[in-house]
Amino acid sequence: MDWERIARTGTSEAVLCEPKTPRQIEAIVRHAQELDRRLLLTRLDRDKLAHLDAKILDYDDVSRTAILGALPPPRAPPRVAIVCGGTSDVAAADEAARTLAFEGEASSRYVDVGVAGLWRLMEHLDDIRAHRIVIAVAGMEGAIFSVLAGLVPSAVIAVPTSIGYGVAAGGHAALNAALASCASGLAVVNIDNGFGAAHVALRMLGASIHRTTMRPFMPASK
Amino acid sequence: MDWERIARTGTSEAVLCEPKTPRQIEAIVRHAQELDRRLLLTRLDRDKLAHLDAKILDYDDVSRTAILGALPPPRAPPRVAIVCGGTSDVAAADEAARTLAFEGEASSRYVDVGVAGLWRLMEHLDDIRAHRIVIAVAGMEGAIFSVLAGLVPSAVIAVPTSIGYGVAAGGHAALNAALASCASGLAVVNIDNGFGAAHVALRMLGASIHRTTMRPFMPASK
Amino acid sequence: MDWERIARTGTSEAVLCEPKTPRQIEAIVRHAQELDRRLLLTRLDRDKLAHLDAKILDYDDVSRTAILGALPPPRAPPRVAIVCGGTSDVAAADEAARTLAFEGEASSRYVDVGVAGLWRLMEHLDDIRAHRIVIAVAGMEGAIFSVLAGLVPSAVIAVPTSIGYGVAAGGHAALNAALASCASGLAVVNIDNGFGAAHVALRMLGASIHRTTMRPFMPASK
Amino acid sequence: MDWERIARTGTSEAVLCEPKTPRQIEAIVRHAQELDRRLLLTRLDRDKLAHLDAKILDYDDVSRTAILGALPPPRAPPRVAIVCGGTSDVAAADEAARTLAFEGEASSRYVDVGVAGLWRLMEHLDDIRAHRIVIAVAGMEGAIFSVLAGLVPSAVIAVPTSIGYGVAAGGHAALNAALASCASGLAVVNIDNGFGAAHVALRMLGASIHRTTMRPFMPASK
Amino acid sequence: MDWERIARTGTSEAVLCEPKTPRQIEAIVRHAQELDRRLLLTRLDRDKLAHLDAKILDYDDVSRTAILGALPPPRAPPRVAIVCGGTSDVAAADEAARTLAFEGEASSRYVDVGVAGLWRLMEHLDDIRAHRIVIAVAGMEGAIFSVLAGLVPSAVIAVPTSIGYGVAAGGHAALNAALASCASGLAVVNIDNGFGAAHVALRMLGASIHRTTMRPFMPASK
Amino acid sequence: MDWERIARTGTSEAVLCEPKTPRQIEAIVRHAQELDRRLLLTRLDRDKLAHLDAKILDYDDVSRTAILGALPPPRAPPRVAIVCGGTSDVAAADEAARTLAFEGEASSRYVDVGVAGLWRLMEHLDDIRAHRIVIAVAGMEGAIFSVLAGLVPSAVIAVPTSIGYGVAAGGHAALNAALASCASGLAVVNIDNGFGAAHVALRMLGASIHRTTMRPFMPASK
Amino acid sequence: MDWERIARTGTSEAVLCEPKTPRQIEAIVRHAQELDRRLLLTRLDRDKLAHLDAKILDYDDVSRTAILGALPPPRAPPRVAIVCGGTSDVAAADEAARTLAFEGEASSRYVDVGVAGLWRLMEHLDDIRAHRIVIAVAGMEGAIFSVLAGLVPSAVIAVPTSIGYGVAAGGHAALNAALASCASGLAVVNIDNGFGAAHVALRMLGASIHRTTMRPFMPASK
Amino acid sequence: MDWERIARTGTSEAVLCEPKTPRQIEAIVRHAQELDRRLLLTRLDRDKLAHLDAKILDYDDVSRTAILGALPPPRAPPRVAIVCGGTSDVAAADEAARTLAFEGEASSRYVDVGVAGLWRLMEHLDDIRAHRIVIAVAGMEGAIFSVLAGLVPSAVIAVPTSIGYGVAAGGHAALNAALASCASGLAVVNIDNGFGAAHVALRMLGASIHRTTMRPFMPASK
């Protein structure tokens, strides 16, 4: 872990587990324990979890995230709404929610409010508009991104997901829909990147926790 | 012109002018006149029109279509609604409307009712639902396709357009959004293909005009 | 399940199982039972079926669909013909047939009538032309779509399939062939989307069963 | 113009001129004048400008934007830094700056601070970090996005541009670099979309000007 | 010109003019004249022709080919049939015909026999089957390739063309249809490559004219 | 099996097993046995073979082909050379060889003569040139196609393979190299399609075995 | 193995195992042993290793390489620096290092010095600059390539890796970033091709070991 | 111009003119004159040249490069061979040659030695092998890259060009051929990037001229 980076820029102590071996992940976790530091593990599947000391980790099956150490008390009321096109998009949505919670930000979740049944969205619209930031999570054609950005004045962050088949497979149709939206002011992140969306939100909220104590960026070169 | 095809299958006497030379188009028009037949010319730009006898053609600038011969009286009330995402999508929308008119089908047009301002669509929704078929025309991210298909029980035909820039350029983002839609029952045609959408509608309505007199399909081979 | 959507728009009580967990599917099925509602489950593979109560479901191996509740009596004679390029395309074809049956529409199936042996198609042509709607299902190069649309005046719905290898793999070659067809009036759906093709047909036929009792679309916003 | 949309959601009175005809643009401008409303015209090239009443418009050659009506006084000090990879990226950067200015937000511009000469960026780093939001504009490989997001805790919005040739042509290399960045918390918009980046910033800052007077979103449906 | 190559492999004295400057083409023509050699110029547009001595060249507008020197007497009866999907495909078809004529091979041309009107093809089928080789030329969805290969036992060479719009633009849909064909034994060449198709035919026919006098391939290296 | 097709067009009794279920394959084999017909099964992996009566099939592991019935005596000397870029391309090469053998055509195989060691190819060049047809099989960058077509006057059929990683994965790099070759007269088939290449060769050689007894193509339609 | 190629061009005795069967690999190893030759095996996974005589091979798990025979003494000090964007890129980096070691070139490795934490790179910059050649290995957005090429005057070879998800998956985003870099003088190899990067380095260093004794390239053709 | 960059890293004083306005280019040239510095202008077309003081620039039509100031005496004998697939590739080849000349490196040019006529390459092979570095320039299928890398032990730099049509258009087929080459040790640059290839060569040769006087890289941050 690059503890230096955390000290300097206020980014989160997070580990993307997918391309790492169990041994590499275990070493990082042990090192964090020795330094008495909190840690967020993302894209950690059950197979790799089995190599770790599960007792010390707060693991969540849906989002495939694990947290080492205590969560800060959540800030109330929630400033971030997470809106989910379909039940299958919950994995990415919860990755975002857990990443926010790790930094002390609460979030409200609205599931299965896709455009095929627009009244579901309409029923929740006033609630959603009450949040400063909206994270919209959807696969397939991603029409919800444009609909939401046209309905709320909040900052809207689009997380396209890889849910879908045929031309939707992989998430590129949803990604392009978010980028090409006729509704202005959509901020887009990579496919399935709930973690990244949470960090866009955190930067927006100015909430990253070490900022005040950050060291000067760059030492003199030799 | 393949007048045989028209006699046998009831397809329209239509000419796609884009890949043809002015001389080829002129020959087809002259031939139709000699046979005293009506003709629909699509994707005919002003440069090529200048090589033709403009007096005998009813030319429309926006849709780039020309019609030779009289239009049949339009069937009332209109059975097809044409819904347009933005003012820039009118070209494809009007190609559909003119193709329908050539076959005697009237249509109602609803312009600039994109998802970025959803109430526009909502104001017209009950009117739109009164039509048997809805042709939706949109570029950029094409979110209107899913929204409409979720709101009306009519048959919905999506015409993605090439309006847009960056990832939208060429119309593939809108096309994929239509195909990957989470709203079931969307019929999709090629990018900018207003003519094709009209023909899907005509086939649906059973309205193609020569059907009762169609000849048996296939003569004996030698 | 969004029973509200069904009440308002007449769409089918269908569940796309592929991106859902067994637990999510089980909950939906149980809920439908409690409400005494019929249900169509699509893309349900044998592994997930093993987690459900198989006795109450009518499962079909080829189409990977399951139906909860009784089928309505099929409307006779069939108004939809389903034409299959090759034996490998039967999965998508049967998904369409089962979706139609769930809504009370019968269909006639014509298998292995691809263009490589055109006389097979010719032998059945007059039968096929007797149907109001033709659903064509084909992978590889999808030439059957254009051939059919040139031979019948019915509405033709193209279902490209992912059958094939090399440049055909994934179904994009067949999809593009359907969209770019020189035969006018082809309605296209996503790759392998037999369910969607059936719903295009149902919308065309005006057959969706709850329409007359549909509620007004949108309640007043707060 | 959809003045209703402006009233309801606080989005900007902006017109994307690229896909519109001169006549359409002229009508919108005249209408805005009659209603005594301000207007921002984007992607307006000199050819189309020649069809408009240039005296009443404040036109900028580099960003191809025109403004009708007076600018609000710029808020000081600037809360947005606009960082430009190369001199060729200035067009998109200035579209962002003009869009911000139209809404009363000042911005600081840092030109030609690409990664090929990293010390240029380093010299300005402390200045850039003083802004709440950083808009980074770059074409070719877009490496500056990751470098910046790794160096500043501010919200960083990436605008990939279409500058470049070969694999960079069209801006997709830069777009993908922004989306795939190893630095967390990058918000991405469409290629060359300076206008969109400004609106992401405005939503972040909560600065859209009509919000307090916005009408309730959705009237009752009939 | 690489006269050596001609001597050794029997390939044609052909010049692809598209990427060459008028000066380069002129020098090649002059050199051929001095050596008293025949020459086939392909993709030579009228602008470049204006820089050449048009009197000594037999230029054809449709195929954009020019021939220097006399044609050999055509071999009778024709062994190659050239079948054209639409009138817009004639350019590539005639490039093939002219290339064959340059080598002394006659060809029969069948225009506008696309699959949208299959009886047109059927009327000519017995004639077409009488040829040893069939060159099929088609754009858009290229369904004619599969239909032909399923109907004739001759060698069939597919020339996809760039005719079409939307997903067909550029010819890739037709190219993939040819490669993915369910009809076995299709030989495919690059998009719009009539010249290449003619050379596949020539190699098949063993007709390249210098073969008997070809020199040994490779001299000893130093 | 479409025995009619075989009778009419002389195509091979071949079955592409990859997209078929073991039960479908078994039914075809049994049917062929009952009719006392020979059969070529391609892309038949060991798992599916286990469901068949292996004793009656001549199975080949490398090419994954099985043959039911006796092979005709091979025609001597071989008229087809099969040239293989690398040892990993042998699967597709042997699929071609077995398909030829099934039709009574012998072939000569030249393995591992890729361009990275050009002298290997040179040592065999005069032997290769003695064949009327050359089938070249290569993955990765497919440079051997152009080199061969420049060195031999025979008809050259390119079979790109899916061997390779990174930009080569899937075979598209080799396919495009074959289609874009600067050497004229290359006939190209789909990726890994050894079967198709053999059929191009067979059509070229006029060797398909039932031709003289083929029935007239098309019966009268009803 | 093509021992001739090694003798003539000085290329390495290397075997790409991925597309080869265990039997093919075993035969090559045995042949090398009989000839008493060294051998480098790349992309050899554990499953295939189990089929070989592991005792005679020096196998490395991370780089999936095996070496038969003794390594030459490493040249000191190292002339090649290998810089790794993330810990997940070590596999490709170590493939490069092992390939260099096999040829007697030592290398220095710098791990996890990506642009998200630029000071890590800065701390090592003077050390890295002391090497004649820098091999940079990175996935995701590959920003490190441009940053490095802008900071060091050495020859820089970029190895994009397939690490990443969404738009980064497969390594194309990193590949395009390397090719489109605004920093001049980057040499790029295929995705994950550590072996190839090492060989670019070896050719640069003029270090391939058999050069002085290479035979003349091409024997006389017959 | 970033004269600092030149001082620190020894990169060339080069200006990519394509995306710059004439006014921007003129300002850079004037600034260089005032500082009495040499300058290399690339991708400068005749239209933009017309806005500059042509008398002070040494302009070359084919490579579209201009040089301000005197060339250093060329180092003899040339260490770089530039091999050109076709006459149409000369533009990129001469951009490389001029870039090398600007830095005092001479180069030998071998034109039209593509693989379709391999003996042309063979005649020059011994000459080419005498150079330390080979820059290979080719479009279409780019087979020459693999052939050359298999024949010479020198470092080979591949410059794919955009020459070609159909699947070759844009240069991606040649680019992928270079990256996927079966011949190890090819260094690849962006399409048409002769300038970049020259800089790879210069870095390889350690020839960039200011290196010895380069300043320390990074000043202390504030």
PDB file of N, CA and C in Angstrom, chain F residues 44-64:
ATOM      1  N   LEU F  44     -16.115 -31.267 -34.192  1.00  0.00           N
ATOM      2  CA  LEU F  44     -16.682 -32.241 -33.265  1.00  0.00           C
ATOM      3  C   LEU F  44     -15.667 -32.489 -32.163  1.00  0.00           C
ATOM      4  N   ASP F  45     -15.921 -31.971 -30.981  1.00  0.00           N
ATOM      5  CA  ASP F  45     -14.918 -32.176 -29.934  1.00  0.00           C
ATOM      6  C   ASP F  45     -15.142 -33.520 -29.235  1.00  0.00           C
ATOM      7  N   ARG F  46     -14.147 -33.903 -28.446  1.00  0.00           N
ATOM      8  CA  ARG F  46     -14.135 -35.228 -27.792  1.00  0.00           C
ATOM      9  C   ARG F  46     -15.363 -35.428 -26.908  1.00  0.00           C
ATOM     10  N   ASP F  47     -15.823 -34.368 -26.243  1.00  0.00           N
ATOM     11  CA  ASP F  47     -16.975 -34.506 -25.348  1.00  0.00           C
ATOM     12  C   ASP F  47     -18.212 -34.967 -26.114  1.00  0.00           C
ATOM     13  N   LYS F  48     -18.419 -34.400 -27.264  1.00  0.00           N
ATOM     14  CA  LYS F  48     -19.589 -34.783 -28.047  1.00  0.00           C
ATOM     15  C   LYS F  48     -19.385 -36.144 -28.699  1.00  0.00           C
ATOM     16  N   LEU F  49     -18.150 -36.437 -29.107  1.00  0.00           N
ATOM     17  CA  LEU F  49     -17.855 -37.730 -29.695  1.00  0.00           C
ATOM     18  C   LEU F  49     -18.265 -38.853 -28.744  1.00  0.00           C
ATOM     19  N   ALA F  50     -18.092 -38.596 -27.448  1.00  0.00           N
ATOM     20  CA  ALA F  50     -18.405 -39.620 -26.445  1.00  0.00           C
ATOM     21  C   ALA F  50     -19.874 -40.036 -26.479  1.00  0.00           C
ATOM     22  N   HIS F  51     -20.735 -39.172 -27.015  1.00  0.00           N
ATOM     23  CA  HIS F  51     -22.151 -39.506 -27.125  1.00  0.00           C
ATOM     24  C   HIS F  51     -22.469 -40.298 -28.393  1.00  0.00           C
ATOM     25  N   LEU F  52     -21.502 -40.456 -29.267  1.00  0.00           N
ATOM     26  CA  LEU F  52     -21.754 -41.116 -30.556  1.00  0.00           C
ATOM     27  C   LEU F  52     -21.155 -42.510 -30.551  1.00  0.00           C
ATOM     28  N   ASP F  53     -21.510 -43.275 -31.552  1.00  0.00           N
ATOM     29  CA  ASP F  53     -20.957 -44.620 -31.710  1.00  0.00           C
ATOM     30  C   ASP F  53     -19.600 -44.490 -32.388  1.00  0.00           C
ATOM     31  N   ALA F  54     -18.534 -44.394 -31.561  1.00  0.00           N
ATOM     32  CA  ALA F  54     -17.215 -44.068 -32.085  1.00  0.00           C
ATOM     33  C   ALA F  54     -16.680 -45.135 -33.037  1.00  0.00           C
ATOM     34  N   LYS F  55     -17.174 -46.343 -32.912  1.00  0.00           N
ATOM     35  CA  LYS F  55     -16.617 -47.430 -33.735  1.00  0.00           C
ATOM     36  C   LYS F  55     -16.869 -47.210 -35.233  1.00  0.00           C
ATOM     37  N   ILE F  56     -18.008 -46.580 -35.554  1.00  0.00           N
ATOM     38  CA  ILE F  56     -18.358 -46.427 -36.973  1.00  0.00           C
ATOM     39  C   ILE F  56     -17.795 -45.148 -37.570  1.00  0.00           C
ATOM     40  N   LEU F  57     -17.082 -44.359 -36.713  1.00  0.00           N
ATOM     41  CA  LEU F  57     -16.556 -43.074 -37.187  1.00  0.00           C
ATOM     42  C   LEU F  57     -15.039 -43.079 -37.233  1.00  0.00           C
ATOM     43  N   ASP F  58     -14.493 -42.491 -38.285  1.00  0.00           N
ATOM     44  CA  ASP F  58     -13.038 -42.284 -38.367  1.00  0.00           C
ATOM     45  C   ASP F  58     -12.767 -40.885 -37.832  1.00  0.00           C
ATOM     46  N   TYR F  59     -12.330 -40.828 -36.545  1.00  0.00           N
ATOM     47  CA  TYR F  59     -12.177 -39.532 -35.883  1.00  0.00           C
ATOM     48  C   TYR F  59     -10.727 -39.089 -35.889  1.00  0.00           C
ATOM     49  N   ASP F  60     -10.498 -37.777 -36.100  1.00  0.00           N
ATOM     50  CA  ASP F  60      -9.149 -37.206 -36.069  1.00  0.00           C
ATOM     51  C   ASP F  60      -9.091 -36.096 -35.038  1.00  0.00           C
ATOM     52  N   ASP F  61      -8.185 -36.275 -34.078  1.00  0.00           N
ATOM     53  CA  ASP F  61      -8.111 -35.409 -32.907  1.00  0.00           C
ATOM     54  C   ASP F  61      -7.698 -33.983 -33.242  1.00  0.00           C
ATOM     55  N   VAL F  62      -6.735 -33.852 -34.111  1.00  0.00           N
ATOM     56  CA  VAL F  62      -6.184 -32.522 -34.383  1.00  0.00           C
ATOM     57  C   VAL F  62      -7.196 -31.656 -35.126  1.00  0.00           C
ATOM     58  N   SER F  63      -7.786 -32.187 -36.163  1.00  0.00           N
ATOM     59  CA  SER F  63      -8.726 -31.394 -36.963  1.00  0.00           C
ATOM     60  C   SER F  63     -10.134 -31.422 -36.392  1.00  0.00           C
ATOM     61  N   ARG F  64     -10.361 -32.248 -35.379  1.00  0.00           N
ATOM     62  CA  ARG F  64     -11.689 -32.431 -34.777  1.00  0.00           C
ATOM     63  C   ARG F  64     -12.752 -32.772 -35.841  1.00  0.00           C
TER      64      ARG F  64
END
